[in-house]
XYZ file of N, CA and C in Angstrom:
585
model
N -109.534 177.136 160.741
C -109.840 178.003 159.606
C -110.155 179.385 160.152
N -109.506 180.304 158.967
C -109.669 181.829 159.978
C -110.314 182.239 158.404
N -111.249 183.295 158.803
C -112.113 184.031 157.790
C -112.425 185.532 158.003
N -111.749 185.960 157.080
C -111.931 187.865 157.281
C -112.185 188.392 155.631
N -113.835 189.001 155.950
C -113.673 189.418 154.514
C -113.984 188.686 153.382
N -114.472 187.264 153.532
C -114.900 186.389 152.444
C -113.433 185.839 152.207
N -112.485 186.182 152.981
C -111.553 185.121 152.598
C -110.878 184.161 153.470
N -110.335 183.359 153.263
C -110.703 181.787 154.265
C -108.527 181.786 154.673
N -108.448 181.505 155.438
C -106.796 180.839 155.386
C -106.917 179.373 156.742
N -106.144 178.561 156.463
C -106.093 177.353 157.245
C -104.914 177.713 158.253
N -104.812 177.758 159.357
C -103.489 178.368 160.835
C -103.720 176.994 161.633
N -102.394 176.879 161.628
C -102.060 175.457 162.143
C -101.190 176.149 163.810
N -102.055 175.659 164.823
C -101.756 176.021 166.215
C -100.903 174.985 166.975
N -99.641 175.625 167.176
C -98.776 174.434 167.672
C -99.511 174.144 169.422
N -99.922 175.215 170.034
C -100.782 174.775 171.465
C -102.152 174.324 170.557
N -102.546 173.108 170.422
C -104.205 172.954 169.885
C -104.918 172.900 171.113
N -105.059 173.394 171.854
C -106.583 173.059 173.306
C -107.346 173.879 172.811
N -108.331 173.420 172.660
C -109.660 174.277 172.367
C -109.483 175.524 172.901
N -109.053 175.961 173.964
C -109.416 177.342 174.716
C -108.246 177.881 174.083
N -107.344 177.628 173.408
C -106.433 178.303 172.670
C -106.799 178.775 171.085
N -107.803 178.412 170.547
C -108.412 178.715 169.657
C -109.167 179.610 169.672
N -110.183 180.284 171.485
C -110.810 180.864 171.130
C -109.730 182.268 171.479
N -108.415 181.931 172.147
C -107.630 182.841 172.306
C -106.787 183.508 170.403
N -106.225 182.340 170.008
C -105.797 182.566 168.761
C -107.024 183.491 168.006
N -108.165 183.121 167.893
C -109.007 183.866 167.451
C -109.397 185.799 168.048
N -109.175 185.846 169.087
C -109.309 187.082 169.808
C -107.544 187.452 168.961
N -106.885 187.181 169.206
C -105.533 187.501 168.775
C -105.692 187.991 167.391
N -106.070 187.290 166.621
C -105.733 187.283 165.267
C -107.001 189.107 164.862
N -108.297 188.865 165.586
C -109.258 190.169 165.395
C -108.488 191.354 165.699
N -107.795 191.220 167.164
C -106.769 192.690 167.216
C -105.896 192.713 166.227
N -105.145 192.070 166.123
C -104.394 191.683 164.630
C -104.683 192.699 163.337
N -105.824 192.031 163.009
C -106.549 192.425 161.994
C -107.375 193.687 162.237
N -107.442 194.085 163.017
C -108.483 195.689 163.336
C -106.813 196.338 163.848
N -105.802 196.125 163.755
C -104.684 196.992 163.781
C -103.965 197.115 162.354
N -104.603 196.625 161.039
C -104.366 196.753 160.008
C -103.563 195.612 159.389
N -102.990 194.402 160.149
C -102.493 193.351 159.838
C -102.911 192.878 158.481
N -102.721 191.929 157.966
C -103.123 191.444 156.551
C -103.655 189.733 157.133
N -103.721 188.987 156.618
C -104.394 187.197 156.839
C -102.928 186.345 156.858
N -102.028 187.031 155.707
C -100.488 186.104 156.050
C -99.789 186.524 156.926
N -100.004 187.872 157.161
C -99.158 188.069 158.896
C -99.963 187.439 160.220
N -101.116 187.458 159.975
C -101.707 186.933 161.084
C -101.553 185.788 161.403
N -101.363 184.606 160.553
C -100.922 183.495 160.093
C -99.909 182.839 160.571
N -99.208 183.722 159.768
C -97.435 183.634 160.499
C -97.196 184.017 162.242
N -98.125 184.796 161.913
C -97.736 185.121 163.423
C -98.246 183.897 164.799
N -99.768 183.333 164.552
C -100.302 182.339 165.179
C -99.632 181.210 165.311
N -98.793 181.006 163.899
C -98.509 179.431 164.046
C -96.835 179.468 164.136
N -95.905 180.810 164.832
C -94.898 181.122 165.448
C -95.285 181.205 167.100
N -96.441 181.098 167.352
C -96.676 180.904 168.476
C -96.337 179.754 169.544
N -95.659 180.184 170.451
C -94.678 179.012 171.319
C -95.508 179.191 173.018
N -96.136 178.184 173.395
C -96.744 178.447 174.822
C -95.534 178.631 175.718
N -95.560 179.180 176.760
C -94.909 179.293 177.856
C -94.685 178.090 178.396
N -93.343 177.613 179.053
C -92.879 177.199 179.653
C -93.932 176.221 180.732
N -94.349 175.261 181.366
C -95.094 174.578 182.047
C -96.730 174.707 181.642
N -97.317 175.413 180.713
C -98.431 175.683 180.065
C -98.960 174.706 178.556
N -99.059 173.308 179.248
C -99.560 172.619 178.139
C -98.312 172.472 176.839
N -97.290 172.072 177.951
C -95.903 171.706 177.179
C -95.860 170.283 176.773
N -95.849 170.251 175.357
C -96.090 168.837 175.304
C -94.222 168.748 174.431
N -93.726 167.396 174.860
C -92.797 166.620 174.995
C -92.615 165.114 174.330
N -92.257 164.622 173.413
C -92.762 163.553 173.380
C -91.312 162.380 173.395
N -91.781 161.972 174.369
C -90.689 160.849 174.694
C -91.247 158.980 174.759
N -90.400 158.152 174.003
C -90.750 157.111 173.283
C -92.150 157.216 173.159
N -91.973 158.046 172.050
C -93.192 157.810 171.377
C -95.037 158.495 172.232
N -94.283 158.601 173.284
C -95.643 159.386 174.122
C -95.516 160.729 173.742
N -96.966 161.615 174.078
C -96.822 162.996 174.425
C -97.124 162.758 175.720
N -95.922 163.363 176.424
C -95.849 164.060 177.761
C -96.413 165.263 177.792
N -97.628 165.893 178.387
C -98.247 166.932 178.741
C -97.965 167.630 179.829
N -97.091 168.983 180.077
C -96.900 169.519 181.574
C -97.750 170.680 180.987
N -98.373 170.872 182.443
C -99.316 171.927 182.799
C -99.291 172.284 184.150
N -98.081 173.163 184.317
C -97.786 172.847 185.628
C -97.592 173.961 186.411
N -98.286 174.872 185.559
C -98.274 176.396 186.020
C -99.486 176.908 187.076
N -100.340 176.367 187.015
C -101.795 177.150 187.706
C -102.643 175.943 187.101
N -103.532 175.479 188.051
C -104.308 174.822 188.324
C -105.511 175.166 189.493
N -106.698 175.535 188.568
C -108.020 175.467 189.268
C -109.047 174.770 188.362
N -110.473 174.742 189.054
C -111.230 173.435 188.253
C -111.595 174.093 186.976
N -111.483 175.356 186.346
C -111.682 175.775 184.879
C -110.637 175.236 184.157
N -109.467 175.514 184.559
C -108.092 175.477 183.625
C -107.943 173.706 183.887
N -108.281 173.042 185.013
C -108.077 171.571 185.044
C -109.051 171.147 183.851
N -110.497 171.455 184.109
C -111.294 171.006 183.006
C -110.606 171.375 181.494
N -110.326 172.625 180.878
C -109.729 172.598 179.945
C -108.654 171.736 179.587
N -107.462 171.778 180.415
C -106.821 170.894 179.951
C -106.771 168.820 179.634
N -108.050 168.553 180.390
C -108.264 167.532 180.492
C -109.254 167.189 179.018
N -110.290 168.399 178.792
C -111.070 168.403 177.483
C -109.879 168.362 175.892
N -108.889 169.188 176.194
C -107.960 169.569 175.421
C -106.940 167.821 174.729
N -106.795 167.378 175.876
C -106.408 165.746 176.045
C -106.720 164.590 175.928
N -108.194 164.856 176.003
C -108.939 163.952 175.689
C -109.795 164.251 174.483
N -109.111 164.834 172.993
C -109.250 164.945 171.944
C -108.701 164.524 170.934
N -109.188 164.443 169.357
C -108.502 163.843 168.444
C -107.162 163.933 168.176
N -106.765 165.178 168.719
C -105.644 165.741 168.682
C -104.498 164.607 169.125
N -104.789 163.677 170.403
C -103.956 162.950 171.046
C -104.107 161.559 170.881
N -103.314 160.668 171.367
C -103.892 158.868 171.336
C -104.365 158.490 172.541
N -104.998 157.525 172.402
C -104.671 156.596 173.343
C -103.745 155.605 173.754
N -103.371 154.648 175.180
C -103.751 154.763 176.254
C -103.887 156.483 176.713
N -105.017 156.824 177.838
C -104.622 158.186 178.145
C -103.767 157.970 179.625
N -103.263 158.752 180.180
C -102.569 158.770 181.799
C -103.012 160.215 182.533
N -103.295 160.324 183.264
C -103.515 161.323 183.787
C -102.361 161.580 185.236
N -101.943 162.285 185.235
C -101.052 162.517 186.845
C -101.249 163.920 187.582
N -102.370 163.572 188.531
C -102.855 165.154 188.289
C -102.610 165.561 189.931
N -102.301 166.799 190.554
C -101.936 167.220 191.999
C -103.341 168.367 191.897
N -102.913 168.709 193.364
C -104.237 169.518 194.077
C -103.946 170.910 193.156
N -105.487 171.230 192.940
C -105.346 172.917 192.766
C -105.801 173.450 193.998
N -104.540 174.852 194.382
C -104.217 175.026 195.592
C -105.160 176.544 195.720
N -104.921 176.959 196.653
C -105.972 178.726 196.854
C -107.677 178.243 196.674
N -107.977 177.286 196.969
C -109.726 177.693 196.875
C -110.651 177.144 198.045
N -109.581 177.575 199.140
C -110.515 178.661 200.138
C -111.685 176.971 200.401
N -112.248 177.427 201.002
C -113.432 176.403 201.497
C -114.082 175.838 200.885
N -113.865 176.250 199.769
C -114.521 175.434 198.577
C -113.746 174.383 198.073
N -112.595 174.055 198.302
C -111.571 173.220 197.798
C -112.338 171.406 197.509
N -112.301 170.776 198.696
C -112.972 169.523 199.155
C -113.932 169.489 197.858
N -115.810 170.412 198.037
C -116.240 170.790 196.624
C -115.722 170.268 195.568
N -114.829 170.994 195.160
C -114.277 171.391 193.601
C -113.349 170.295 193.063
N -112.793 169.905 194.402
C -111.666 168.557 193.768
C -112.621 166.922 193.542
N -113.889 166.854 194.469
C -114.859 165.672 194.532
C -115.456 166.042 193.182
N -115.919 167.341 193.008
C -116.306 167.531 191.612
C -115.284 166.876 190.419
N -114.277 167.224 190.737
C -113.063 166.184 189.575
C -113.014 164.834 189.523
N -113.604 164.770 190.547
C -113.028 162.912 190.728
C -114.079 162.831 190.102
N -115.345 163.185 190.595
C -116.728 162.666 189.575
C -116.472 162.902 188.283
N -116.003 163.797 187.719
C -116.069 163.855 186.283
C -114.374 163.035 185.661
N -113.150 162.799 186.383
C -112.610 162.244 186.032
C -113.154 160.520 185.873
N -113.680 160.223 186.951
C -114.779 159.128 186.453
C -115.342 158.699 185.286
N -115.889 159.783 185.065
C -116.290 159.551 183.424
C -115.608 159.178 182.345
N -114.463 159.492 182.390
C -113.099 159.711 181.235
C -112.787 158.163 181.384
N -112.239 157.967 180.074
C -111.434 157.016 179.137
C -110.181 156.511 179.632
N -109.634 157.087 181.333
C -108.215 157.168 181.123
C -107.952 155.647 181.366
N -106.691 155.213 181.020
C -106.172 154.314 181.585
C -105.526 153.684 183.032
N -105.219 154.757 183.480
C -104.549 155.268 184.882
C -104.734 156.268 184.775
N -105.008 156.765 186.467
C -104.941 158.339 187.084
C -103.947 158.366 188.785
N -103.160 158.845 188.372
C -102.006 159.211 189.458
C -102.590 160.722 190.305
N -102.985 160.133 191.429
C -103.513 161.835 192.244
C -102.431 161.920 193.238
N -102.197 163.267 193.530
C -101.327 163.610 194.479
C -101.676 164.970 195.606
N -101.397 164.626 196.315
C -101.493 166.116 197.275
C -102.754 165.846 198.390
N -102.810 166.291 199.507
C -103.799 166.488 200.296
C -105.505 166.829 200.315
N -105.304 167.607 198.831
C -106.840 168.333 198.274
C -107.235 167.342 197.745
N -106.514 166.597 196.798
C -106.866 165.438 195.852
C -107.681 163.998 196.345
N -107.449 163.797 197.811
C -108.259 163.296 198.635
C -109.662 163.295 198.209
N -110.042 163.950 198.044
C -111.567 164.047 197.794
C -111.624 163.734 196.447
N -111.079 163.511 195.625
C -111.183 163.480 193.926
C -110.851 162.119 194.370
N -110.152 161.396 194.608
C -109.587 160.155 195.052
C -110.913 159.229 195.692
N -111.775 160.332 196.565
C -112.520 159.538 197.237
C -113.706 158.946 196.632
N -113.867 160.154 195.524
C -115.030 160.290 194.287
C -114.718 158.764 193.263
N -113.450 158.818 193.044
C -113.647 157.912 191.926
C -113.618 156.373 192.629
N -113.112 156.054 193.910
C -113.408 155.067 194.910
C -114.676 154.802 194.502
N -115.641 155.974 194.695
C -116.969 155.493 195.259
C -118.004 155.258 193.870
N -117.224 155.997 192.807
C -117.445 155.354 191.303
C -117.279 154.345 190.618
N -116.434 153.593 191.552
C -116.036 152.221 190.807
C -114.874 152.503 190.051
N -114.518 153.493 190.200
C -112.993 153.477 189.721
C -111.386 153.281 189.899
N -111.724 152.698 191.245
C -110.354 152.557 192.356
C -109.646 151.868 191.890
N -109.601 151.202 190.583
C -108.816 150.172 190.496
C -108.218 150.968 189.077
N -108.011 151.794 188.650
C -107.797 152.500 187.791
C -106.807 153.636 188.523
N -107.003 154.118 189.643
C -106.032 155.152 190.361
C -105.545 155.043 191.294
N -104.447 155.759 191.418
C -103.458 155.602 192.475
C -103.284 156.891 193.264
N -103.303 156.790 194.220
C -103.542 158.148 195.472
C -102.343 158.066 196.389
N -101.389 159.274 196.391
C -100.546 159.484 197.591
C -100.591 160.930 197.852
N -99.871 160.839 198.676
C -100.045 162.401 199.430
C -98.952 163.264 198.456
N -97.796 162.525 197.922
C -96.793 163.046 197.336
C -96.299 162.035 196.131
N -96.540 163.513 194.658
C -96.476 162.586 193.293
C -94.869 161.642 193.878
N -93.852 161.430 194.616
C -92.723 160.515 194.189
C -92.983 159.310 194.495
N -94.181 159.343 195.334
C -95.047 157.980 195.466
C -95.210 156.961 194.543
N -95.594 157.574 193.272
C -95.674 156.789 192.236
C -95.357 157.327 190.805
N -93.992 158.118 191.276
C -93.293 158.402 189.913
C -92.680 157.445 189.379
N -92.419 156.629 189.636
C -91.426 155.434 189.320
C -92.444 154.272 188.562
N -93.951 154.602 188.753
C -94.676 153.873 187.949
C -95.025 154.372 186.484
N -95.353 155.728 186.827
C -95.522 156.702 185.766
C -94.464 156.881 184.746
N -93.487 156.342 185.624
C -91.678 156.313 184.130
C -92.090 155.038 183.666
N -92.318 154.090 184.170
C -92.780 152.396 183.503
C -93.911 152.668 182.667
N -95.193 153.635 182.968
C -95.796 153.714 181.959
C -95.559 154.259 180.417
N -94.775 155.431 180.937
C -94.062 156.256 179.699
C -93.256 155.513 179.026
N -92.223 154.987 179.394
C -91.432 153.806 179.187
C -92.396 153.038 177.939
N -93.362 152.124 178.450
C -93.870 151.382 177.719
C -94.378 151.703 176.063
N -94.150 153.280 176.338
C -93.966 153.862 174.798
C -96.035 154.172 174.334
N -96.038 154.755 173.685
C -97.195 155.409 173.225
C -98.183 156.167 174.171
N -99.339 156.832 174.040
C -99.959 156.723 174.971
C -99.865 158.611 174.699
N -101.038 158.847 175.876
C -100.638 160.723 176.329
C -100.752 160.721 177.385
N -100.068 161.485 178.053
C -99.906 161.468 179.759
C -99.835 163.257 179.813
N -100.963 163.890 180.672
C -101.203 164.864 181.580
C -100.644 164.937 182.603
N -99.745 165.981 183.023
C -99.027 166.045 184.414
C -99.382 167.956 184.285
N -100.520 167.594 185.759
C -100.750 169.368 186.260
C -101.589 169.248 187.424
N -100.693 170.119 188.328
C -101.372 170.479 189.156
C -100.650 171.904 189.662
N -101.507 172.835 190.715
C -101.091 173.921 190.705
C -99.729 174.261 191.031
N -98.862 175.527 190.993
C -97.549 175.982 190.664
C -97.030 175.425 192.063
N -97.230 175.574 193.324
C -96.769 175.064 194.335
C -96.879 173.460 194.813
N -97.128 172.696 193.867
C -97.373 171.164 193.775
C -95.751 170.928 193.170
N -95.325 171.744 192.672
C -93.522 171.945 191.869
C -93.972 170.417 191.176
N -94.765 170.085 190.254
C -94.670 169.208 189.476
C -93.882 169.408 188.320
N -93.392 170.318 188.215
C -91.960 170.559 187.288
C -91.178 169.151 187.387
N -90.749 169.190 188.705
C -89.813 168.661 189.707
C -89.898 166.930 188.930
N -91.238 166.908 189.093
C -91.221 165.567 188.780
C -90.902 165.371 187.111
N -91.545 165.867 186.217
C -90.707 166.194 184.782
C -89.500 166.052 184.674
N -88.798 166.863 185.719
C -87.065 166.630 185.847
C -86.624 165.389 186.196
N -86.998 165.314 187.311
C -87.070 163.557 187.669
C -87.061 162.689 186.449
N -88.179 162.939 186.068
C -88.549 161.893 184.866
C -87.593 161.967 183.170
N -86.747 162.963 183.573
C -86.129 163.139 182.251
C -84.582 163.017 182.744
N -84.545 162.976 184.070
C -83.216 163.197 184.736
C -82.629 160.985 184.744
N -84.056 160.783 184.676
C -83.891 159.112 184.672
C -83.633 158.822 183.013
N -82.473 159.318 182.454
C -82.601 158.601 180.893
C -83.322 157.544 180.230
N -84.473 158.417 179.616
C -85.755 157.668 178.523
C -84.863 156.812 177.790
């Protein structure tokens, strides 16, 4: 719901993640302080198409496939994982998540910080990949969650499980990790294997 002026309009956001709302909302104020009206603003929000690997959702038998496969650090991981794990989506959840790359000495930190809080979550399976992810891997081990995830150094490790899950039809599956993880790659893969 957008409100300017005592008057109300309902904008239906084809990206729904929370952090896109508080963006749609900043959007729509310049909008509107550039003289816009509430039905252009409208129109304009819900013509809104995310970029390419940015919370691209896909839906194949019956799943949403989630790529987020542009930039990955622990803000934008947390968002998109909050974003996924909302009404917005179903259950089973899947998670297939690679290292976020560039953070320096803090990395180890920030990825054990994920595993602890991926811990917490609902998912059904969690597919980790990459060298950083080690430590998120090691976190949910030591949570009692090892039997829930699968750890390789490289997502083709267990892409071929992740098509059996999709396969099995329903469900939402997250695939992100940062731009040099080329988890594109695996998307292609996974669409290059006729659903």
């Amino acid at each position: 719901k957008l409100r300017y002026k005592g008057e109300f309009i309902d904008v239906r956001l084809p990206a729904d993640a929370r952090h896109n709302h508080l963006n749609a909302a900043a959007a729509a104020g310049a909008a509107l302080a550039s003289g816009l009206d509430l039905a252009a603003v409208k129109a304009g929000l819900e013509a809104y198409t995310p970029p390419p690997m940015r919370l691209q959702t896909l839906k194949i038998k019956g799943a949403a496939v989630i790529l987020d496969a542009y930039n990955a650090n622990p803000a934008s991981m947390r968002a998109a994982l909050e974003s996924v794990f909302s009404p917005a989506f179903q259950k089973p959840f899947y998670l297939a998540l690679g290292d976020m790359k560039e953070l320096g000495e803090h990395s180890q930190k920030y990825h054990a910080e994920l595993g602890q809080y991926l811990a917490g979550l609902d998912a059904e399976k969690i597919f980790l990949a990459g060298p950083e992810m080690k430590a998120a891997a090691a976190e949910l081990e030591r949570k009692g969650k090892g039997a829930k995830m699968v750890y390789a150094q490289s997502p083709e490790a267990w892409a071929g499980d992740l098509r059996a899950a999709i396969l099995a039809g329903g469900g939402t599956f997250l695939i992100k990790a940062s731009r040099s993880m080329k988890f594109e790659k695996l998307m292609e893969w996974l669409q290059s294997h006729k659903f």
